Amino acid sequence: MTATSPTTSPTTPQHDQPGHVPAAPLQALGPSGHSTGPGTGETLPGTTHPPTQASGGYAPWSGHVPGPGRRTPVTTYRLQLSEDLTFADAENLVPYLSRLGVTDLYLSPVLAAAPGSTHGYDVIDHQRVSEVLGGRAGLESLARTAHDAGMGLVVDIVPNHMAVPTPAWHNQPLWSVLREGADSPYAAWFDVSVDEPILMPVLGRRIGEVLADEELVLETMVVPGQEHLGPQHVLRYFDHAFPVAAGTESLPMHVLVERQHYRLAYWKVGDEEINYRRFFDVGTLAAIRVEDPEVFSGSHALVLELVGSGVVNGLRVDHPDGLADPGGYLSRLSAASGAAWIAAEKILAPDESLPTSWSVAGTTGYDAAWRIDQLQVDPSGAARLGALMQELTGDAPVDLGRVTEEAKREIIAGSLASEVDRLARILDDLTSRDVRLRDHTFKDLRACVIELLVAAEQYRAYVVPGTPPTPETVAVVHRDAEVARARLEADQSETLDLVVALLLGEPVGSEGLSSSAQRAEAVIRFQQVCGAVTAKGVEDTAFYRWTHLTSLTEVGGNPGGFALSADEAHAWADRVQATWPDTMVTSTTHDTKRGEDVRARLDVLASYAEEWTDLVHRLRAATQRVRPVDLDGRSENLLWQTLWGTWAPGSADPMDADRLGRYLVKAAREQKTWTSWTAPDLEREQALTDYAAHLLSDEEVTRQMEAFASLTARAVRACVLANKALTLTWLGVADVYQGSEVTRTSLVDPDNRRVVSYTGASGLEAVLERLDAGQSPRGLDEEKLALTARILRLRAQRPETFVGPRSGYRAIPVTTSFAFAYARLLDEEPDVVVIARRLSYRLEQLGGWREESVVLPEGTWQDVVSETRTQGGFQRLADVVGEAPVVVLARIPRAVQAITSQETDV
């Protein structure tokens, strides 16, 4: 199967044409009888980019918006596919999602994955759609149903790695390499040198003991999926199976094992000696060399065929930072897909911007998510919450840098030691061959590499061998170098300068060094290792240790910033809108450590820091008898905040002891201080989970928590609804994660992949129908659903206001910091205005809006929820917003105003 690489847009298929929003009574605009909302048969004029010059100054294809004729999503709905949510199940959801206002389905990976996979990121075959999910026929049926409803299909793809499954034969390219080594047609696929045996650290004991006890067994069998090859010799180790190199099957077992193209080893050997690049430190995910044109073609042929044939309309790219050249890959993907809409899962440092050279629409939204949260975090709560953290954990509010540094060093010395050593050996070999450079020792080179990795704030730099780096990249690397220099010995400073020059591609040493393949490898591997160290050291270790306010320790988050001002948020949004009008904004994903509603509850704690501290003290005293005497302080502070963030007894999604316990064990193992994945302290883990279960059932704890819930209810409601509205209106493509149209108590995966109740009397479909029939929302769940539906339908009616080159962003003047207001522009004219309440509790303490005001753009504006109308100009916030957490105002077109006036006259 070959890749489809159109150089011009094909004839636009029917499903790329603007779709229709189905009839629904939640009208947002227009007087009775003259609705411009759903039900009019009005098309969605913003789902494709016409091949004409846009008025906003953007060409129809600039690399940041899809090419002419290519679909741009307006609102995506993320579905985590699995055995419990197949293509057929997703197809059954299309009527509900269409009624909700969704314009595009956004699917987790659809290719064949490892047996038992619950997420799809462990791909085993790039040429097959997952049979578990319904196969290609099921995917095409889903696409047809979605397209008939006017909806597009966005699919998640995984270019960085493939699974190392059990048994290994499920991954046929890997099986081929293990069997044939350098002679395999797939020898170039995996990021490993086939000149040496590939380490397979799967043994439960050391190889000598395994051989002595005859746990390795030679079998002859027909390998599933390779029936055409006939019977093969297979080496078995319990559930594992490995191929046997031709001609070695008759050797004694200890000799046979030595003669393979792989090395079976004790699992603990992996961290120190693994010799293939992995997804971070996950040994069951082996990286592939997608930078190789043959590998790109072989691993993308089916996906590109699905895009070329119109089955798939857009792509989400998983973890591009792991690739040798992310920018080059994305350019190749954009060209091969005919300039389809592509979003990159890029985690940015707080002050980092997405490289403008990337041919993508933008990020998947982590950069927006943390800013939305921090807009609702009261800076005055930092000191008190910090004091509580220090009391329980010993970590002071100023210790985040220390905690992060310690975590990164532990990762470098532990699970990523082999990758760091491999990079240092490359640099050592490179310099030892040059007489001008050979006095720089391996020890010094390794020390410099480690300090650069520890100092790095970004996931990676973007240096392409043979291409001069940008001034921004040079500045970032030099900043890291100065931090590293302060931690090195004085004599190592010169070595650091050499390493930096080598990594930036600057002239050093002899002439031949500049074009050396080994130098190019060093440049690439440093960036790949840097991303892995940052991910595992910061987000998967330090963020579990830092418990100041856990809503801030999110993927791509900025807990050191704590709170964000309105001016900072507006400035960031202005910059993003100018360059990335089709970027994605989300607040919950399959990767978030806490769902949006859990984070909103936690955000509110900063406004109630004193009351929260008192509550924790009372709860500790009330449960002192059952609290484990050796309970780790970080785990305890995390427990209290998690208990509050998921406190929703009586709701449709209550927390239970099993879910809470599993989360706490995972979090503690990620902390790696008193238990870990490789050395679990089962007894202390059980004590922790038993204590958590007691907290959920203890009557006094329930009474105290319910009292705090009552105290904070208004602020929590305001935060939940305001944050949702911001997510759906702030910038670009809005993403709704499955089930997040109502409140959820979701924690980190796999908890956030739980089944959502769509059908039945209390399912989301029935609730939406009741709301559409005119029933008032009952509780926060239904309020959130009603707000989501109103906004999504507005987006469907006015797509070009929210995405594409005609859209724009402008801050709206307000006289108070407790309101965050902005306009979404269409052709530079305000078309939708959003005013969100911030720090609701402090606003109440000051007496509410009083005479605070907003300057609305001229015209007539209608609230999409209450349907009340407001004139532009100077208005009191008390009149426009009142007690609402957020208002979304849509401009009423002049033609509709004229009709309204005529009807009024009649």
Coordinates of C-alpha atoms in Angstrom, one line a residue, residues 387-721:
A387 CA 2.3 27.3 54.6
L388 CA 0.0 24.3 54.7
M389 CA 2.1 22.5 52.2
Q390 CA 5.3 23.2 54.2
E391 CA 3.5 22.0 57.4
L392 CA 2.6 18.7 55.9
T393 CA 5.4 18.0 53.4
G394 CA 8.4 20.1 54.4
D395 CA 8.3 21.8 50.9
A396 CA 8.3 25.6 51.1
P397 CA 6.6 27.7 48.5
V398 CA 9.9 28.8 47.0
D399 CA 11.1 25.1 46.6
L400 CA 9.6 24.3 43.2
G401 CA 12.9 24.8 41.4
R402 CA 14.7 22.5 43.9
V403 CA 12.0 19.8 43.7
T404 CA 12.2 19.9 39.9
E405 CA 15.9 19.7 39.8
E406 CA 16.0 16.8 42.2
A407 CA 13.4 15.0 40.1
K408 CA 15.2 15.5 36.8
R409 CA 18.5 14.3 38.3
E410 CA 16.8 11.1 39.6
I411 CA 15.4 10.4 36.2
I412 CA 18.8 11.0 34.5
A413 CA 20.4 8.6 37.0
G414 CA 17.6 6.1 36.8
S415 CA 15.2 5.2 34.1
L416 CA 16.9 7.4 31.4
A417 CA 20.5 6.6 32.4
S418 CA 21.1 4.5 29.3
E419 CA 19.9 7.3 26.9
V420 CA 22.1 9.9 28.7
D421 CA 25.1 7.6 28.7
R422 CA 24.6 6.8 25.0
L423 CA 24.6 10.5 24.2
A424 CA 27.7 11.1 26.2
R425 CA 29.5 8.2 24.5
I426 CA 28.7 9.7 21.1
L427 CA 30.2 13.0 22.1
D428 CA 33.2 11.3 23.6
D429 CA 33.8 9.2 20.4
L430 CA 33.3 12.3 18.3
T431 CA 35.8 14.4 20.2
S432 CA 38.4 11.7 20.8
R433 CA 38.9 11.3 17.1
D434 CA 39.9 15.0 16.7
V435 CA 43.3 15.9 18.0
R436 CA 42.0 19.4 18.8
L437 CA 39.2 18.1 21.0
R438 CA 40.4 14.9 22.5
D439 CA 41.5 16.3 25.9
H440 CA 37.8 16.7 26.9
T441 CA 37.1 13.5 28.9
F442 CA 34.0 11.3 28.9
K443 CA 33.4 12.3 32.6
D444 CA 33.4 16.0 31.8
L445 CA 31.3 15.6 28.6
R446 CA 28.7 13.6 30.5
A447 CA 28.6 16.1 33.4
C448 CA 28.0 18.9 30.9
V449 CA 25.2 17.0 29.1
I450 CA 23.6 16.3 32.5
E451 CA 23.7 19.9 33.6
L452 CA 22.2 21.1 30.3
L453 CA 19.4 18.6 30.6
V454 CA 18.7 19.6 34.2
A455 CA 18.8 23.3 33.3
A456 CA 16.5 23.0 30.2
E457 CA 13.0 24.6 30.7
Q458 CA 11.7 23.7 27.3
Y459 CA 11.1 20.1 26.1
R460 CA 13.7 20.6 23.4
A461 CA 15.5 23.0 21.2
Y462 CA 14.9 22.8 17.4
V463 CA 18.2 22.4 15.7
V464 CA 18.4 20.6 12.4
P465 CA 21.9 19.3 11.5
G466 CA 23.2 21.3 8.5
T467 CA 20.8 24.2 9.1
P468 CA 21.7 27.3 11.1
P469 CA 19.5 27.4 14.2
T470 CA 17.2 30.4 14.7
P471 CA 18.4 33.2 17.0
E472 CA 15.6 32.2 19.5
T473 CA 17.0 28.6 19.6
V474 CA 20.5 29.9 20.2
A475 CA 19.3 32.1 23.0
V476 CA 17.5 29.3 24.7
V477 CA 20.5 26.9 24.6
H478 CA 22.8 29.6 25.8
R479 CA 20.5 30.5 28.7
D480 CA 20.5 26.9 29.7
A481 CA 24.2 26.8 29.4
E482 CA 24.7 29.6 31.8
V483 CA 22.5 27.9 34.4
A484 CA 24.5 24.7 33.8
R485 CA 27.8 26.5 34.1
A486 CA 27.1 27.6 37.7
R487 CA 26.7 24.0 38.6
L488 CA 29.9 22.7 37.0
E489 CA 33.5 22.8 38.1
A490 CA 35.5 25.7 36.8
D491 CA 37.6 23.4 34.7
Q492 CA 34.5 22.0 32.9
S493 CA 33.5 25.4 31.6
E494 CA 35.5 25.0 28.4
T495 CA 34.0 21.6 27.9
L496 CA 30.5 23.1 28.3
D497 CA 31.3 25.6 25.6
L498 CA 32.4 22.8 23.3
V499 CA 29.3 20.8 23.9
V500 CA 27.0 23.8 23.3
A501 CA 28.9 24.6 20.1
L502 CA 28.5 21.0 18.9
L503 CA 24.8 20.9 19.7
L504 CA 24.2 24.2 17.9
G505 CA 26.1 23.1 14.8
E506 CA 28.8 25.8 15.2
P507 CA 32.3 25.3 13.8
V508 CA 34.5 23.4 16.2
G509 CA 37.6 21.1 15.7
S510 CA 38.6 19.9 12.3
E511 CA 36.7 20.6 9.1
G512 CA 35.3 17.1 8.7
L513 CA 33.6 17.4 12.1
S514 CA 31.0 19.8 10.8
S515 CA 29.4 17.4 8.4
S516 CA 30.0 14.3 10.5
A517 CA 27.0 11.9 10.7
Q518 CA 28.0 11.2 14.3
R519 CA 27.7 14.9 15.1
A520 CA 24.3 15.0 13.5
E521 CA 23.3 12.1 15.6
A522 CA 24.5 13.9 18.7
V523 CA 22.5 17.1 17.8
I524 CA 19.3 15.0 17.3
R525 CA 19.7 12.7 20.3
F526 CA 20.3 15.6 22.7
Q527 CA 17.0 17.1 21.8
Q528 CA 15.2 13.8 22.0
V529 CA 16.7 13.0 25.4
C530 CA 15.9 16.5 26.7
G531 CA 12.2 16.0 26.0
A532 CA 12.2 12.6 27.7
V533 CA 14.0 14.0 30.8
T534 CA 11.6 17.0 31.0
A535 CA 8.5 14.8 30.6
K536 CA 9.6 12.2 33.1
G537 CA 11.3 14.5 35.5
V538 CA 8.9 17.4 35.6
E539 CA 5.4 16.2 34.7
D540 CA 5.7 12.6 35.8
T541 CA 7.7 13.2 38.9
A542 CA 8.0 16.8 40.2
F543 CA 4.4 17.6 39.4
Y544 CA 3.3 14.7 41.7
R545 CA 5.6 15.9 44.5
W546 CA 4.6 19.5 44.3
T547 CA 1.3 19.9 46.2
H548 CA 1.0 23.7 46.6
L549 CA -2.2 23.8 44.5
T550 CA -2.5 20.6 42.5
S551 CA -4.8 22.0 39.8
L552 CA -1.7 23.8 38.5
T553 CA 0.5 20.7 38.2
E554 CA -1.1 19.9 34.9
V555 CA 0.4 18.7 31.6
G556 CA 2.2 21.7 30.2
G557 CA 1.3 23.7 33.3
N558 CA 3.0 26.5 35.1
P559 CA 2.7 25.9 38.9
G560 CA 5.5 28.4 39.5
G561 CA 3.3 31.2 38.2
F562 CA 0.4 30.3 40.5
A563 CA -2.0 32.9 39.2
L564 CA -2.4 34.8 35.9
S565 CA -3.6 38.3 35.4
A566 CA -6.2 39.3 32.8
D567 CA -3.6 41.5 31.0
E568 CA -1.2 38.6 30.7
A569 CA -4.0 36.3 29.4
H570 CA -5.1 38.9 26.8
A571 CA -1.5 39.5 25.6
W572 CA -1.0 35.8 25.1
A573 CA -4.3 35.3 23.2
D574 CA -3.4 38.3 20.9
R575 CA -0.1 36.6 20.0
V576 CA -1.7 33.2 19.3
Q577 CA -4.6 34.6 17.3
A578 CA -2.3 36.5 15.0
T579 CA -0.3 33.5 14.0
W580 CA -2.4 30.4 14.8
P581 CA -6.1 31.2 14.1
D582 CA -7.0 27.5 13.8
T583 CA -5.2 26.3 16.9
M584 CA -7.1 24.1 19.4
V585 CA -8.2 25.0 22.9
T586 CA -9.1 22.2 25.4
S587 CA -9.5 21.8 29.1
T588 CA -9.6 18.0 29.5
T589 CA -7.8 15.3 27.5
H590 CA -7.0 11.7 27.8
D591 CA -3.6 12.9 29.3
T592 CA -4.7 15.5 31.8
K593 CA -3.9 14.6 35.4
R594 CA -7.3 15.9 36.5
G595 CA -10.4 16.7 34.6
E596 CA -11.5 20.3 34.2
D597 CA -14.1 20.2 36.9
V598 CA -11.7 18.7 39.5
R599 CA -9.3 21.5 38.6
A600 CA -12.0 24.1 38.9
R601 CA -12.8 22.9 42.5
L602 CA -9.2 23.1 43.3
D603 CA -8.7 26.5 41.7
V604 CA -11.3 27.8 44.2
L605 CA -9.2 26.7 47.2
A606 CA -6.9 29.7 46.6
S607 CA -9.8 32.0 47.5
Y608 CA -10.6 30.0 50.6
A609 CA -7.1 29.3 51.7
E610 CA -7.7 30.0 55.4
E611 CA -10.9 28.1 55.5
W612 CA -9.3 25.2 53.7
T613 CA -6.4 25.1 56.0
D614 CA -8.7 25.0 59.0
L615 CA -10.7 22.2 57.4
V616 CA -7.6 20.1 56.8
H617 CA -6.6 20.6 60.4
R618 CA -10.0 19.5 61.7
L619 CA -10.1 16.5 59.4
R620 CA -6.6 15.4 60.5
A621 CA -7.6 15.6 64.1
A622 CA -10.9 13.8 63.5
T623 CA -9.2 10.9 61.8
Q624 CA -6.0 10.8 63.7
R625 CA -6.8 7.4 65.2
V626 CA -6.9 5.8 61.7
R627 CA -4.3 7.9 59.9
P628 CA -1.2 5.8 59.1
V629 CA 1.7 6.9 61.4
D630 CA 4.1 6.8 58.5
L631 CA 1.9 8.5 56.0
D632 CA 4.1 10.5 53.6
G633 CA 3.4 14.3 53.8
R634 CA 3.3 14.8 50.0
S635 CA 0.9 11.9 49.6
E636 CA -1.3 13.3 52.4
N637 CA -1.5 16.8 51.0
L638 CA -2.3 15.3 47.6
L639 CA -5.0 13.1 49.3
W640 CA -6.8 16.1 50.9
Q641 CA -6.8 18.1 47.7
T642 CA -7.9 15.1 45.6
L643 CA -10.7 14.4 48.1
W644 CA -12.0 17.9 47.7
G645 CA -11.5 18.1 44.0
T646 CA -13.6 14.9 43.5
W647 CA -16.2 15.6 46.2
A648 CA -19.5 15.0 44.6
P649 CA -21.6 12.6 46.6
G650 CA -25.1 12.2 45.1
S651 CA -24.0 13.3 41.7
A652 CA -24.1 11.3 38.5
D653 CA -20.3 10.7 38.8
P654 CA -19.4 10.2 42.4
M655 CA -15.9 9.2 43.6
D656 CA -15.6 5.7 45.2
A657 CA -12.9 4.1 47.3
D658 CA -11.6 1.9 44.5
R659 CA -11.1 4.7 42.0
L660 CA -9.6 7.0 44.7
G661 CA -7.3 4.3 46.0
R662 CA -6.0 3.4 42.5
Y663 CA -5.3 7.0 41.8
L664 CA -3.4 7.6 45.0
V665 CA -1.2 4.5 44.5
K666 CA -0.4 5.7 40.9
A667 CA 0.4 9.2 42.2
A668 CA 2.6 7.9 45.0
R669 CA 4.5 5.6 42.6
E670 CA 5.0 8.6 40.3
Q671 CA 6.4 10.6 43.2
K672 CA 9.0 7.9 43.6
T673 CA 9.9 9.0 47.2
W674 CA 8.5 6.1 49.4
T675 CA 7.2 3.7 46.8
S676 CA 7.6 3.3 43.0
W677 CA 6.7 1.2 40.0
T678 CA 9.9 -0.7 40.3
A679 CA 10.0 -1.1 44.1
P680 CA 6.5 -0.8 45.4
D681 CA 5.9 -0.6 49.2
L682 CA 2.7 -2.6 49.1
E683 CA 2.1 -2.4 52.9
R684 CA 2.3 1.4 53.0
E685 CA 0.3 1.6 49.8
Q686 CA -2.5 -0.5 51.4
A687 CA -2.5 1.7 54.5
L688 CA -2.9 4.8 52.3
T689 CA -5.8 3.4 50.3
D690 CA -7.5 2.1 53.5
Y691 CA -7.2 5.6 55.0
A692 CA -8.7 7.1 51.8
A693 CA -11.6 4.7 51.9
H694 CA -12.2 5.6 55.5
L695 CA -12.4 9.3 54.6
L696 CA -15.1 8.6 52.1
S697 CA -17.2 6.7 54.6
D698 CA -16.6 8.6 57.8
E699 CA -19.7 10.5 58.9
E700 CA -17.7 13.4 60.5
V701 CA -15.6 13.8 57.4
T702 CA -18.7 13.9 55.3
R703 CA -20.3 16.5 57.5
Q704 CA -17.2 18.7 57.4
M705 CA -16.7 18.3 53.6
E706 CA -20.4 19.0 52.9
A707 CA -20.2 22.2 55.0
F708 CA -17.2 23.3 53.0
A709 CA -19.0 22.4 49.8
S710 CA -21.9 24.6 50.9
L711 CA -19.6 27.5 51.7
T712 CA -17.9 27.4 48.3
A713 CA -20.8 26.3 46.1
R714 CA -21.3 29.6 44.4
A715 CA -17.6 30.0 43.7
V716 CA -17.3 26.5 42.4
R717 CA -20.3 26.9 40.1
A718 CA -18.9 30.2 38.8
C719 CA -15.5 28.6 38.1
V720 CA -16.8 25.5 36.4
L721 CA -19.1 27.4 34.1

